[in-house]
Amino acid sequence: MNKRIVVISILILLFTFNLDKPVSFAKQGTITEDNVHVRSGPGTEFQIITQIHDGTAFTFIKRQAEWVEIQLEDSNVGWVHAKYLSINDQVDTPSTITIPHENTQIRSSPTTDAPIANFAKKGSSFQVISSKGDWYEIQNKAIHGFVYKALTEPISLPMKESSFANKSIVIDVGHGGRDVGAIGASGVFEKDVAYLTAQELTNELSMLGANVRLTRRNDEYIPLNSRISYSNNFDTDVFISLHYNSVPNLPNVTGIESFYYKEANKKLAASIQKKVFDAVQADDRGTSFGDFLVLRQNLKPAILLELGFISNKAEEARLLTTMYQKKLVSGIIQGLGSYFARSEIGKTEY
Ligand SMILES: [Zn+2]
């Protein structure tokens, strides 16, 4: 997909969401800290209009990603970061919601550390059973679980505020063409599984506003040096090499592991390792130093992921399912997200 198509798709999506009947959210709330900045727009780049204090009441207007537009008693209108306010949602919890985004994650308990229980389709309807903090407990005939409230808001596509916006990410799709990579228990090629993951990861990252470059878009042989030049010759924020493992003589071995070459990239590898583990609950083989050419000669933050053992028959089968691939990718995204968020700490003032 080229960039123009991505942008147009997102515009169409935004337009579509606005046609959906919006969920009715809380009307009243209070500020929970002192000296909270009220800004003219949903982001720290907007001007500070005024400051408000702990206990100040407001009327909720709308929410956009991490920011909430509020109206104060003096009829001032402005935006406040969501972490500085509480919204009385007992009165305004909707009785039903319609999921506005494709493949919305449904968790087994109200925290992002909980395993993903399912993915809800765009347009599917749920009964809201309860409201717990930032989460709704929802249920329909097929699915029961918890959804992050911001994900149920029609206008919450966090383009501008997303920590992924304008990030350049190179996805190195392991092997290809005559180099099939490892061969699975029932004959699956590593190159094909890596391609599945790359497709899913590209879609998700593009939706979040990242610029994604793939080292191969087809089943073709790309030399390692060319793969590195995709990273080194551009303004790359992160290079992720996707691989699957195989030890045919030890078919019981399973699990995920991540590698870095430069010490500076250890945190990035560990962050993704942790979140992928949280998402799929596979065996955790940890984060290690790895002397791989694509890492060693990479001038940008670079890691290599081994996301499973195709020599294990059950793992090979699981890796070929869309559900499992989506879980893997949601783990990678969350790991990247917390890495980006951490690298912005210090220069962010809410
Ligand atoms: Zn490989």
mmCIF file of C-alpha atoms and ligand atoms in Angstrom:
data_model
loop_
_atom_site.group_PDB
_atom_site.id
_atom_site.type_symbol
_atom_site.label_atom_id
_atom_site.label_comp_id
_atom_site.label_asym_id
_atom_site.label_seq_id
_atom_site.Cartn_x
_atom_site.Cartn_y
_atom_site.Cartn_z
ATOM 1 C CA MET A 1 0.000 0.000 0.000
ATOM 2 C CA ASN A 2 1.508 3.341 -0.837
ATOM 3 C CA LYS A 3 1.342 6.296 1.502
ATOM 4 C CA ARG A 4 -1.374 8.130 -0.416
ATOM 5 C CA ILE A 5 -3.669 5.106 -0.243
ATOM 6 C CA VAL A 6 -3.020 4.810 3.486
ATOM 7 C CA VAL A 7 -3.886 8.468 4.042
ATOM 8 C CA ILE A 8 -7.034 8.213 1.924
ATOM 9 C CA SER A 9 -8.093 5.035 3.727
ATOM 10 C CA ILE A 10 -7.676 6.719 7.086
ATOM 11 C CA LEU A 11 -9.688 9.722 5.922
ATOM 12 C CA ILE A 12 -12.427 7.392 4.722
ATOM 13 C CA LEU A 13 -12.303 5.576 8.053
ATOM 14 C CA LEU A 14 -12.519 8.829 10.006
ATOM 15 C CA PHE A 15 -15.430 9.947 7.866
ATOM 16 C CA THR A 16 -17.176 6.630 8.379
ATOM 17 C CA PHE A 17 -16.695 6.779 12.134
ATOM 18 C CA ASN A 18 -18.274 10.194 12.239
ATOM 19 C CA LEU A 19 -21.361 8.800 10.538
ATOM 20 C CA ASP A 20 -21.646 6.155 13.234
ATOM 21 C CA LYS A 21 -23.901 7.192 16.029
ATOM 22 C CA PRO A 22 -21.505 8.350 18.734
ATOM 23 C CA VAL A 23 -21.597 6.677 22.103
ATOM 24 C CA SER A 24 -22.952 8.946 24.800
ATOM 25 C CA PHE A 25 -20.189 9.629 27.326
ATOM 26 C CA ALA A 26 -19.952 11.253 30.709
ATOM 27 C CA LYS A 27 -21.284 14.759 31.087
ATOM 28 C CA GLN A 28 -19.637 15.942 34.294
ATOM 29 C CA GLY A 29 -16.250 15.516 35.854
ATOM 30 C CA THR A 30 -13.703 16.990 38.205
ATOM 31 C CA ILE A 31 -10.030 17.888 37.969
ATOM 32 C CA THR A 32 -7.846 15.737 40.217
ATOM 33 C CA GLU A 33 -4.598 17.755 40.461
ATOM 34 C CA ASP A 34 -3.473 21.327 41.080
ATOM 35 C CA ASN A 35 -2.152 23.688 38.395
ATOM 36 C CA VAL A 36 -3.466 21.670 35.476
ATOM 37 C CA HIS A 37 -2.974 23.325 32.091
ATOM 38 C CA VAL A 38 -6.024 23.910 29.924
ATOM 39 C CA ARG A 39 -4.923 24.130 26.286
ATOM 40 C CA SER A 40 -6.510 25.431 23.110
ATOM 41 C CA GLY A 41 -6.243 22.015 21.432
ATOM 42 C CA PRO A 42 -5.631 18.319 22.100
ATOM 43 C CA GLY A 43 -1.845 18.311 22.488
ATOM 44 C CA THR A 44 1.075 19.982 24.248
ATOM 45 C CA GLU A 45 1.837 21.981 21.112
ATOM 46 C CA PHE A 46 -1.332 23.996 21.733
ATOM 47 C CA GLN A 47 -1.331 27.192 23.747
ATOM 48 C CA ILE A 48 -2.097 27.188 27.484
ATOM 49 C CA ILE A 49 -5.341 29.128 27.996
ATOM 50 C CA THR A 50 -5.597 28.893 31.754
ATOM 51 C CA GLN A 51 -4.728 26.755 34.760
ATOM 52 C CA ILE A 52 -7.247 24.971 36.946
ATOM 53 C CA HIS A 53 -7.090 23.280 40.296
ATOM 54 C CA ASP A 54 -7.964 20.121 42.149
ATOM 55 C CA GLY A 55 -11.721 19.737 42.538
ATOM 56 C CA THR A 56 -12.706 22.088 39.698
ATOM 57 C CA ALA A 57 -15.909 20.848 38.097
ATOM 58 C CA PHE A 58 -16.356 20.787 34.347
ATOM 59 C CA THR A 59 -18.703 19.583 31.639
ATOM 60 C CA PHE A 60 -17.325 16.908 29.373
ATOM 61 C CA ILE A 61 -17.490 17.770 25.672
ATOM 62 C CA LYS A 62 -15.463 15.112 23.890
ATOM 63 C CA ARG A 63 -12.373 12.990 24.059
ATOM 64 C CA GLN A 64 -9.601 12.643 21.476
ATOM 65 C CA ALA A 65 -7.010 9.995 22.337
ATOM 66 C CA GLU A 66 -5.399 11.116 25.613
ATOM 67 C CA TRP A 67 -7.042 14.545 25.635
ATOM 68 C CA VAL A 68 -10.465 15.667 26.797
ATOM 69 C CA GLU A 69 -12.266 18.818 25.732
ATOM 70 C CA ILE A 70 -14.033 20.377 28.696
ATOM 71 C CA GLN A 71 -16.223 23.342 29.471
ATOM 72 C CA LEU A 72 -15.599 25.198 32.707
ATOM 73 C CA GLU A 73 -18.163 27.052 34.791
ATOM 74 C CA ASP A 74 -16.904 30.402 33.507
ATOM 75 C CA SER A 75 -17.800 28.966 30.054
ATOM 76 C CA ASN A 76 -14.148 28.667 29.068
ATOM 77 C CA VAL A 77 -13.631 25.729 26.722
ATOM 78 C CA GLY A 78 -10.318 23.910 26.400
ATOM 79 C CA TRP A 79 -8.389 20.652 26.411
ATOM 80 C CA VAL A 80 -6.888 18.830 29.396
ATOM 81 C CA HIS A 81 -4.777 15.672 29.470
ATOM 82 C CA ALA A 82 -7.011 12.800 30.569
ATOM 83 C CA LYS A 83 -4.749 11.769 33.422
ATOM 84 C CA TYR A 84 -5.603 14.945 35.337
ATOM 85 C CA LEU A 85 -9.327 14.438 35.512
ATOM 86 C CA SER A 86 -11.971 12.013 36.550
ATOM 87 C CA ILE A 87 -15.233 11.664 34.740
ATOM 88 C CA ASN A 88 -18.277 10.546 36.597
ATOM 89 C CA ASP A 89 -19.201 7.759 34.222
ATOM 90 C CA GLN A 90 -21.579 5.882 36.495
ATOM 91 C CA VAL A 91 -24.458 7.982 35.228
ATOM 92 C CA ASP A 92 -23.342 7.943 31.650
ATOM 93 C CA THR A 93 -22.155 4.446 30.976
ATOM 94 C CA PRO A 94 -23.843 3.521 27.710
ATOM 95 C CA SER A 95 -25.981 0.397 27.765
ATOM 96 C CA THR A 96 -24.683 -0.755 24.400
ATOM 97 C CA ILE A 97 -21.715 0.134 22.235
ATOM 98 C CA THR A 98 -20.793 -0.402 18.619
ATOM 99 C CA ILE A 99 -17.129 -1.089 17.945
ATOM 100 C CA PRO A 100 -15.798 1.629 15.603
ATOM 101 C CA HIS A 101 -12.404 0.083 14.728
ATOM 102 C CA GLU A 102 -11.583 -3.182 12.993
ATOM 103 C CA ASN A 103 -9.993 -5.847 15.213
ATOM 104 C CA THR A 104 -10.442 -4.021 18.492
ATOM 105 C CA GLN A 105 -8.651 -5.896 21.277
ATOM 106 C CA ILE A 106 -10.850 -7.465 23.941
ATOM 107 C CA ARG A 107 -8.988 -8.406 27.106
ATOM 108 C CA SER A 108 -9.774 -10.981 29.763
ATOM 109 C CA SER A 109 -9.462 -8.388 32.555
ATOM 110 C CA PRO A 110 -9.362 -4.562 32.650
ATOM 111 C CA THR A 111 -5.637 -3.995 32.083
ATOM 112 C CA THR A 112 -3.334 -4.026 29.070
ATOM 113 C CA ASP A 113 -1.263 -6.643 30.929
ATOM 114 C CA ALA A 114 -4.141 -9.104 30.623
ATOM 115 C CA PRO A 115 -4.128 -11.567 27.742
ATOM 116 C CA ILE A 116 -6.121 -10.645 24.649
ATOM 117 C CA ALA A 117 -9.232 -12.790 24.813
ATOM 118 C CA ASN A 118 -10.524 -11.887 21.376
ATOM 119 C CA PHE A 119 -10.731 -9.285 18.620
ATOM 120 C CA ALA A 120 -14.007 -7.481 17.941
ATOM 121 C CA LYS A 121 -15.060 -6.662 14.404
ATOM 122 C CA LYS A 122 -15.814 -3.127 13.363
ATOM 123 C CA GLY A 123 -19.562 -2.542 13.614
ATOM 124 C CA SER A 124 -20.202 -5.361 16.095
ATOM 125 C CA SER A 125 -22.491 -4.499 19.017
ATOM 126 C CA PHE A 126 -22.052 -5.286 22.680
ATOM 127 C CA GLN A 127 -23.948 -4.889 25.896
ATOM 128 C CA VAL A 128 -22.013 -2.894 28.467
ATOM 129 C CA ILE A 129 -22.074 -4.842 31.729
ATOM 130 C CA SER A 130 -19.961 -2.521 33.826
ATOM 131 C CA SER A 131 -17.519 0.369 33.724
ATOM 132 C CA LYS A 132 -14.183 0.002 35.511
ATOM 133 C CA GLY A 133 -11.822 2.956 35.252
ATOM 134 C CA ASP A 134 -10.709 3.227 31.631
ATOM 135 C CA TRP A 135 -12.420 -0.033 30.701
ATOM 136 C CA TYR A 136 -15.866 -1.311 29.799
ATOM 137 C CA GLU A 137 -16.828 -4.866 30.515
ATOM 138 C CA ILE A 138 -18.774 -5.922 27.444
ATOM 139 C CA GLN A 139 -20.583 -8.946 26.170
ATOM 140 C CA ASN A 140 -22.401 -10.255 23.150
ATOM 141 C CA LYS A 141 -23.287 -13.770 21.983
ATOM 142 C CA ALA A 142 -19.745 -14.567 20.929
ATOM 143 C CA ILE A 143 -17.437 -12.489 23.094
ATOM 144 C CA HIS A 144 -17.125 -11.460 26.727
ATOM 145 C CA GLY A 145 -14.297 -9.290 28.000
ATOM 146 C CA PHE A 146 -12.945 -5.800 28.592
ATOM 147 C CA VAL A 147 -12.384 -3.061 26.043
ATOM 148 C CA TYR A 148 -10.358 0.113 26.544
ATOM 149 C CA LYS A 149 -12.906 2.951 26.523
ATOM 150 C CA ALA A 150 -10.920 5.211 24.215
ATOM 151 C CA LEU A 151 -11.044 2.466 21.585
ATOM 152 C CA THR A 152 -14.846 2.628 21.565
ATOM 153 C CA GLU A 153 -14.986 6.319 20.730
ATOM 154 C CA PRO A 154 -15.686 7.077 17.099
ATOM 155 C CA ILE A 155 -13.165 9.912 16.856
ATOM 156 C CA SER A 156 -10.374 8.377 18.834
ATOM 157 C CA LEU A 157 -8.036 7.383 16.006
ATOM 158 C CA PRO A 158 -4.963 8.795 17.699
ATOM 159 C CA MET A 159 -3.194 10.091 14.617
ATOM 160 C CA LYS A 160 -1.582 13.234 15.841
ATOM 161 C CA GLU A 161 -1.048 12.260 19.440
ATOM 162 C CA SER A 162 -0.025 8.709 18.627
ATOM 163 C CA SER A 163 3.523 7.968 19.684
ATOM 164 C CA PHE A 164 3.781 6.232 16.302
ATOM 165 C CA ALA A 165 2.864 9.292 14.235
ATOM 166 C CA ASN A 166 5.584 9.995 11.663
ATOM 167 C CA LYS A 167 7.873 7.330 13.096
ATOM 168 C CA SER A 168 9.853 5.543 10.392
ATOM 169 C CA ILE A 169 9.932 1.834 10.917
ATOM 170 C CA VAL A 170 11.746 -0.681 8.735
ATOM 171 C CA ILE A 171 10.293 -4.170 8.813
ATOM 172 C CA ASP A 172 12.882 -6.654 7.681
ATOM 173 C CA VAL A 173 10.945 -9.654 6.381
ATOM 174 C CA GLY A 174 13.314 -12.552 7.067
ATOM 175 C CA HIS A 175 14.608 -14.647 4.127
ATOM 176 C CA GLY A 176 12.701 -14.830 0.799
ATOM 177 C CA GLY A 177 12.916 -16.320 -2.663
ATOM 178 C CA ARG A 178 15.463 -19.135 -2.909
ATOM 179 C CA ASP A 179 16.363 -18.561 0.749
ATOM 180 C CA VAL A 180 13.373 -20.200 2.442
ATOM 181 C CA GLY A 181 14.825 -19.927 5.964
ATOM 182 C CA ALA A 182 14.000 -22.652 8.427
ATOM 183 C CA ILE A 183 11.577 -25.435 7.487
ATOM 184 C CA GLY A 184 8.719 -26.337 9.810
ATOM 185 C CA ALA A 185 7.513 -29.642 11.208
ATOM 186 C CA SER A 186 5.015 -30.037 8.386
ATOM 187 C CA GLY A 187 7.074 -28.250 5.757
ATOM 188 C CA VAL A 188 6.113 -24.601 6.244
ATOM 189 C CA PHE A 189 8.863 -22.142 5.238
ATOM 190 C CA GLU A 190 10.099 -19.531 7.690
ATOM 191 C CA LYS A 191 10.059 -16.904 4.915
ATOM 192 C CA ASP A 192 6.278 -17.347 4.498
ATOM 193 C CA VAL A 193 5.455 -17.068 8.205
ATOM 194 C CA ALA A 194 7.667 -13.974 8.489
ATOM 195 C CA TYR A 195 5.749 -12.502 5.558
ATOM 196 C CA LEU A 196 2.414 -13.073 7.339
ATOM 197 C CA THR A 197 3.681 -11.217 10.391
ATOM 198 C CA ALA A 198 5.101 -8.409 8.269
ATOM 199 C CA GLN A 199 1.748 -7.878 6.529
ATOM 200 C CA GLU A 200 -0.168 -7.667 9.779
ATOM 201 C CA LEU A 201 2.449 -5.447 11.399
ATOM 202 C CA THR A 202 2.488 -3.106 8.390
ATOM 203 C CA ASN A 203 -1.281 -2.695 8.526
ATOM 204 C CA GLU A 204 -1.328 -1.924 12.232
ATOM 205 C CA LEU A 205 1.608 0.486 12.150
ATOM 206 C CA SER A 206 0.198 2.339 9.148
ATOM 207 C CA MET A 207 -3.124 2.781 10.929
ATOM 208 C CA LEU A 208 -1.233 4.320 13.843
ATOM 209 C CA GLY A 209 0.393 6.862 11.567
ATOM 210 C CA ALA A 210 3.853 5.326 11.217
ATOM 211 C CA ASN A 211 5.800 5.291 7.957
ATOM 212 C CA VAL A 212 6.629 1.682 7.229
ATOM 213 C CA ARG A 213 9.283 0.383 4.830
ATOM 214 C CA LEU A 214 9.545 -3.339 4.077
ATOM 215 C CA THR A 215 12.821 -4.900 2.988
ATOM 216 C CA ARG A 216 10.806 -7.116 0.646
ATOM 217 C CA ARG A 217 7.234 -6.895 -0.582
ATOM 218 C CA ASN A 218 7.314 -10.131 -2.539
ATOM 219 C CA ASP A 219 8.749 -13.601 -2.239
ATOM 220 C CA GLU A 220 12.187 -12.650 -3.504
ATOM 221 C CA TYR A 221 15.778 -13.002 -2.411
ATOM 222 C CA ILE A 222 17.169 -9.781 -0.912
ATOM 223 C CA PRO A 223 20.837 -9.783 0.203
ATOM 224 C CA LEU A 224 21.524 -8.806 3.814
ATOM 225 C CA ASN A 225 23.460 -5.699 2.760
ATOM 226 C CA SER A 226 20.471 -4.362 0.854
ATOM 227 C CA ARG A 227 18.277 -4.972 3.883
ATOM 228 C CA ILE A 228 20.578 -2.865 6.034
ATOM 229 C CA SER A 229 20.664 -0.042 3.491
ATOM 230 C CA TYR A 230 16.871 0.281 3.917
ATOM 231 C CA SER A 231 17.654 1.231 7.488
ATOM 232 C CA ASN A 232 20.931 3.137 7.226
ATOM 233 C CA ASN A 233 20.089 5.307 4.225
ATOM 234 C CA PHE A 234 16.929 6.752 5.754
ATOM 235 C CA ASP A 235 15.840 8.513 8.879
ATOM 236 C CA THR A 236 14.887 5.248 10.583
ATOM 237 C CA ASP A 237 13.494 5.180 14.106
ATOM 238 C CA VAL A 238 13.430 1.409 14.494
ATOM 239 C CA PHE A 239 14.513 -1.574 12.378
ATOM 240 C CA ILE A 240 12.768 -4.854 13.236
ATOM 241 C CA SER A 241 13.927 -8.096 11.669
ATOM 242 C CA LEU A 242 11.254 -10.826 11.746
ATOM 243 C CA HIS A 243 12.256 -14.476 11.978
ATOM 244 C CA TYR A 244 11.060 -17.876 13.115
ATOM 245 C CA ASN A 245 13.217 -20.545 14.660
ATOM 246 C CA SER A 246 13.706 -24.231 14.122
ATOM 247 C CA VAL A 247 15.529 -27.056 15.934
ATOM 248 C CA PRO A 248 14.238 -30.202 14.207
ATOM 249 C CA ASN A 249 16.110 -32.551 16.549
ATOM 250 C CA LEU A 250 14.409 -30.942 19.595
ATOM 251 C CA PRO A 251 10.791 -30.709 18.452
ATOM 252 C CA ASN A 252 9.488 -29.836 21.914
ATOM 253 C CA VAL A 253 11.312 -26.518 22.029
ATOM 254 C CA THR A 254 8.969 -23.515 21.683
ATOM 255 C CA GLY A 255 8.922 -19.852 22.566
ATOM 256 C CA ILE A 256 9.884 -16.349 21.607
ATOM 257 C CA GLU A 257 13.169 -14.502 21.937
ATOM 258 C CA SER A 258 14.572 -11.156 20.957
ATOM 259 C CA PHE A 259 18.094 -10.044 20.062
ATOM 260 C CA TYR A 260 20.076 -6.824 20.059
ATOM 261 C CA TYR A 261 23.672 -6.154 19.061
ATOM 262 C CA LYS A 262 24.347 -2.727 20.534
ATOM 263 C CA GLU A 263 23.791 -2.348 24.275
ATOM 264 C CA ALA A 264 21.729 0.788 23.533
ATOM 265 C CA ASN A 265 19.101 -1.385 21.838
ATOM 266 C CA LYS A 266 18.703 -3.836 24.696
ATOM 267 C CA LYS A 267 15.777 -1.897 26.193
ATOM 268 C CA LEU A 268 13.958 -1.824 22.872
ATOM 269 C CA ALA A 269 14.379 -5.593 22.478
ATOM 270 C CA ALA A 270 13.329 -6.243 26.089
ATOM 271 C CA SER A 271 10.287 -3.976 25.812
ATOM 272 C CA ILE A 272 9.009 -5.846 22.764
ATOM 273 C CA GLN A 273 9.905 -9.224 24.246
ATOM 274 C CA LYS A 274 7.853 -8.468 27.361
ATOM 275 C CA LYS A 275 4.789 -7.226 25.496
ATOM 276 C CA VAL A 276 4.833 -10.064 22.975
ATOM 277 C CA PHE A 277 5.091 -12.493 25.861
ATOM 278 C CA ASP A 278 2.139 -10.772 27.580
ATOM 279 C CA ALA A 279 0.119 -10.973 24.364
ATOM 280 C CA VAL A 280 0.721 -14.604 23.442
ATOM 281 C CA GLN A 281 1.819 -16.222 26.717
ATOM 282 C CA ALA A 282 4.342 -18.370 24.821
ATOM 283 C CA ASP A 283 7.546 -19.642 26.422
ATOM 284 C CA ASP A 284 9.715 -16.650 27.236
ATOM 285 C CA ARG A 285 13.246 -17.272 25.986
ATOM 286 C CA GLY A 286 14.320 -13.765 26.916
ATOM 287 C CA THR A 287 16.381 -11.001 25.371
ATOM 288 C CA SER A 288 19.973 -11.701 24.355
ATOM 289 C CA PHE A 289 22.965 -10.291 22.563
ATOM 290 C CA GLY A 290 22.898 -11.561 18.973
ATOM 291 C CA ASP A 291 25.735 -11.197 16.471
ATOM 292 C CA PHE A 292 23.593 -10.904 13.346
ATOM 293 C CA LEU A 293 24.810 -8.930 10.347
ATOM 294 C CA VAL A 294 21.529 -6.996 10.028
ATOM 295 C CA LEU A 295 22.053 -5.786 13.600
ATOM 296 C CA ARG A 296 25.836 -5.470 13.626
ATOM 297 C CA GLN A 297 26.035 -3.217 10.581
ATOM 298 C CA ASN A 298 22.888 -1.299 11.386
ATOM 299 C CA LEU A 299 23.408 2.345 12.314
ATOM 300 C CA LYS A 300 19.838 2.740 13.620
ATOM 301 C CA PRO A 301 18.024 1.209 16.598
ATOM 302 C CA ALA A 302 17.748 -2.409 15.454
ATOM 303 C CA ILE A 303 16.473 -5.662 16.887
ATOM 304 C CA LEU A 304 15.781 -9.160 15.624
ATOM 305 C CA LEU A 305 12.761 -11.157 16.770
ATOM 306 C CA GLU A 306 12.485 -14.941 16.715
ATOM 307 C CA LEU A 307 8.754 -15.248 17.216
ATOM 308 C CA GLY A 308 8.339 -19.000 17.510
ATOM 309 C CA PHE A 309 9.621 -22.454 16.610
ATOM 310 C CA ILE A 310 8.147 -23.869 13.447
ATOM 311 C CA SER A 311 9.912 -27.161 14.251
ATOM 312 C CA ASN A 312 7.291 -27.641 16.977
ATOM 313 C CA LYS A 313 4.170 -28.940 15.278
ATOM 314 C CA ALA A 314 1.653 -27.194 17.557
ATOM 315 C CA GLU A 315 3.503 -23.896 17.408
ATOM 316 C CA GLU A 316 3.827 -24.141 13.627
ATOM 317 C CA ALA A 317 0.049 -24.629 13.345
ATOM 318 C CA ARG A 318 -0.668 -21.764 15.743
ATOM 319 C CA LEU A 319 1.651 -19.408 13.859
ATOM 320 C CA LEU A 320 -0.368 -19.920 10.682
ATOM 321 C CA THR A 321 -3.594 -18.653 12.277
ATOM 322 C CA THR A 322 -4.664 -15.039 11.840
ATOM 323 C CA MET A 323 -5.673 -14.820 15.491
ATOM 324 C CA TYR A 324 -2.222 -15.760 16.741
ATOM 325 C CA GLN A 325 -0.492 -13.471 14.236
ATOM 326 C CA LYS A 326 -2.683 -10.599 15.415
ATOM 327 C CA LYS A 327 -1.706 -11.308 19.004
ATOM 328 C CA LEU A 328 1.983 -11.370 18.124
ATOM 329 C CA VAL A 329 1.647 -8.099 16.281
ATOM 330 C CA SER A 330 -0.327 -6.418 19.040
ATOM 331 C CA GLY A 331 2.508 -7.366 21.404
ATOM 332 C CA ILE A 332 5.116 -5.891 19.056
ATOM 333 C CA ILE A 333 3.047 -2.706 18.739
ATOM 334 C CA GLN A 334 2.682 -2.326 22.484
ATOM 335 C CA GLY A 335 6.366 -2.951 23.062
ATOM 336 C CA LEU A 336 7.233 -0.342 20.449
ATOM 337 C CA GLY A 337 4.664 2.035 21.931
ATOM 338 C CA SER A 338 6.162 1.880 25.393
ATOM 339 C CA TYR A 339 9.655 2.250 23.924
ATOM 340 C CA PHE A 340 8.592 5.386 22.028
ATOM 341 C CA ALA A 341 6.727 6.728 25.041
ATOM 342 C CA ARG A 342 9.789 6.226 27.253
ATOM 343 C CA SER A 343 12.102 7.930 24.795
ATOM 344 C CA GLU A 344 9.814 10.967 24.928
ATOM 345 C CA ILE A 345 9.773 11.226 28.723
ATOM 346 C CA GLY A 346 11.612 14.335 29.774
ATOM 347 C CA LYS A 347 10.584 16.464 26.850
ATOM 348 C CA THR A 348 6.840 16.015 27.326
ATOM 349 C CA GLU A 349 4.919 18.493 29.396
ATOM 350 C CA TYR A 350 1.202 17.938 29.704
HETATM 351 ZN ZN ZN B 1 15.549 -16.650 10.014
#
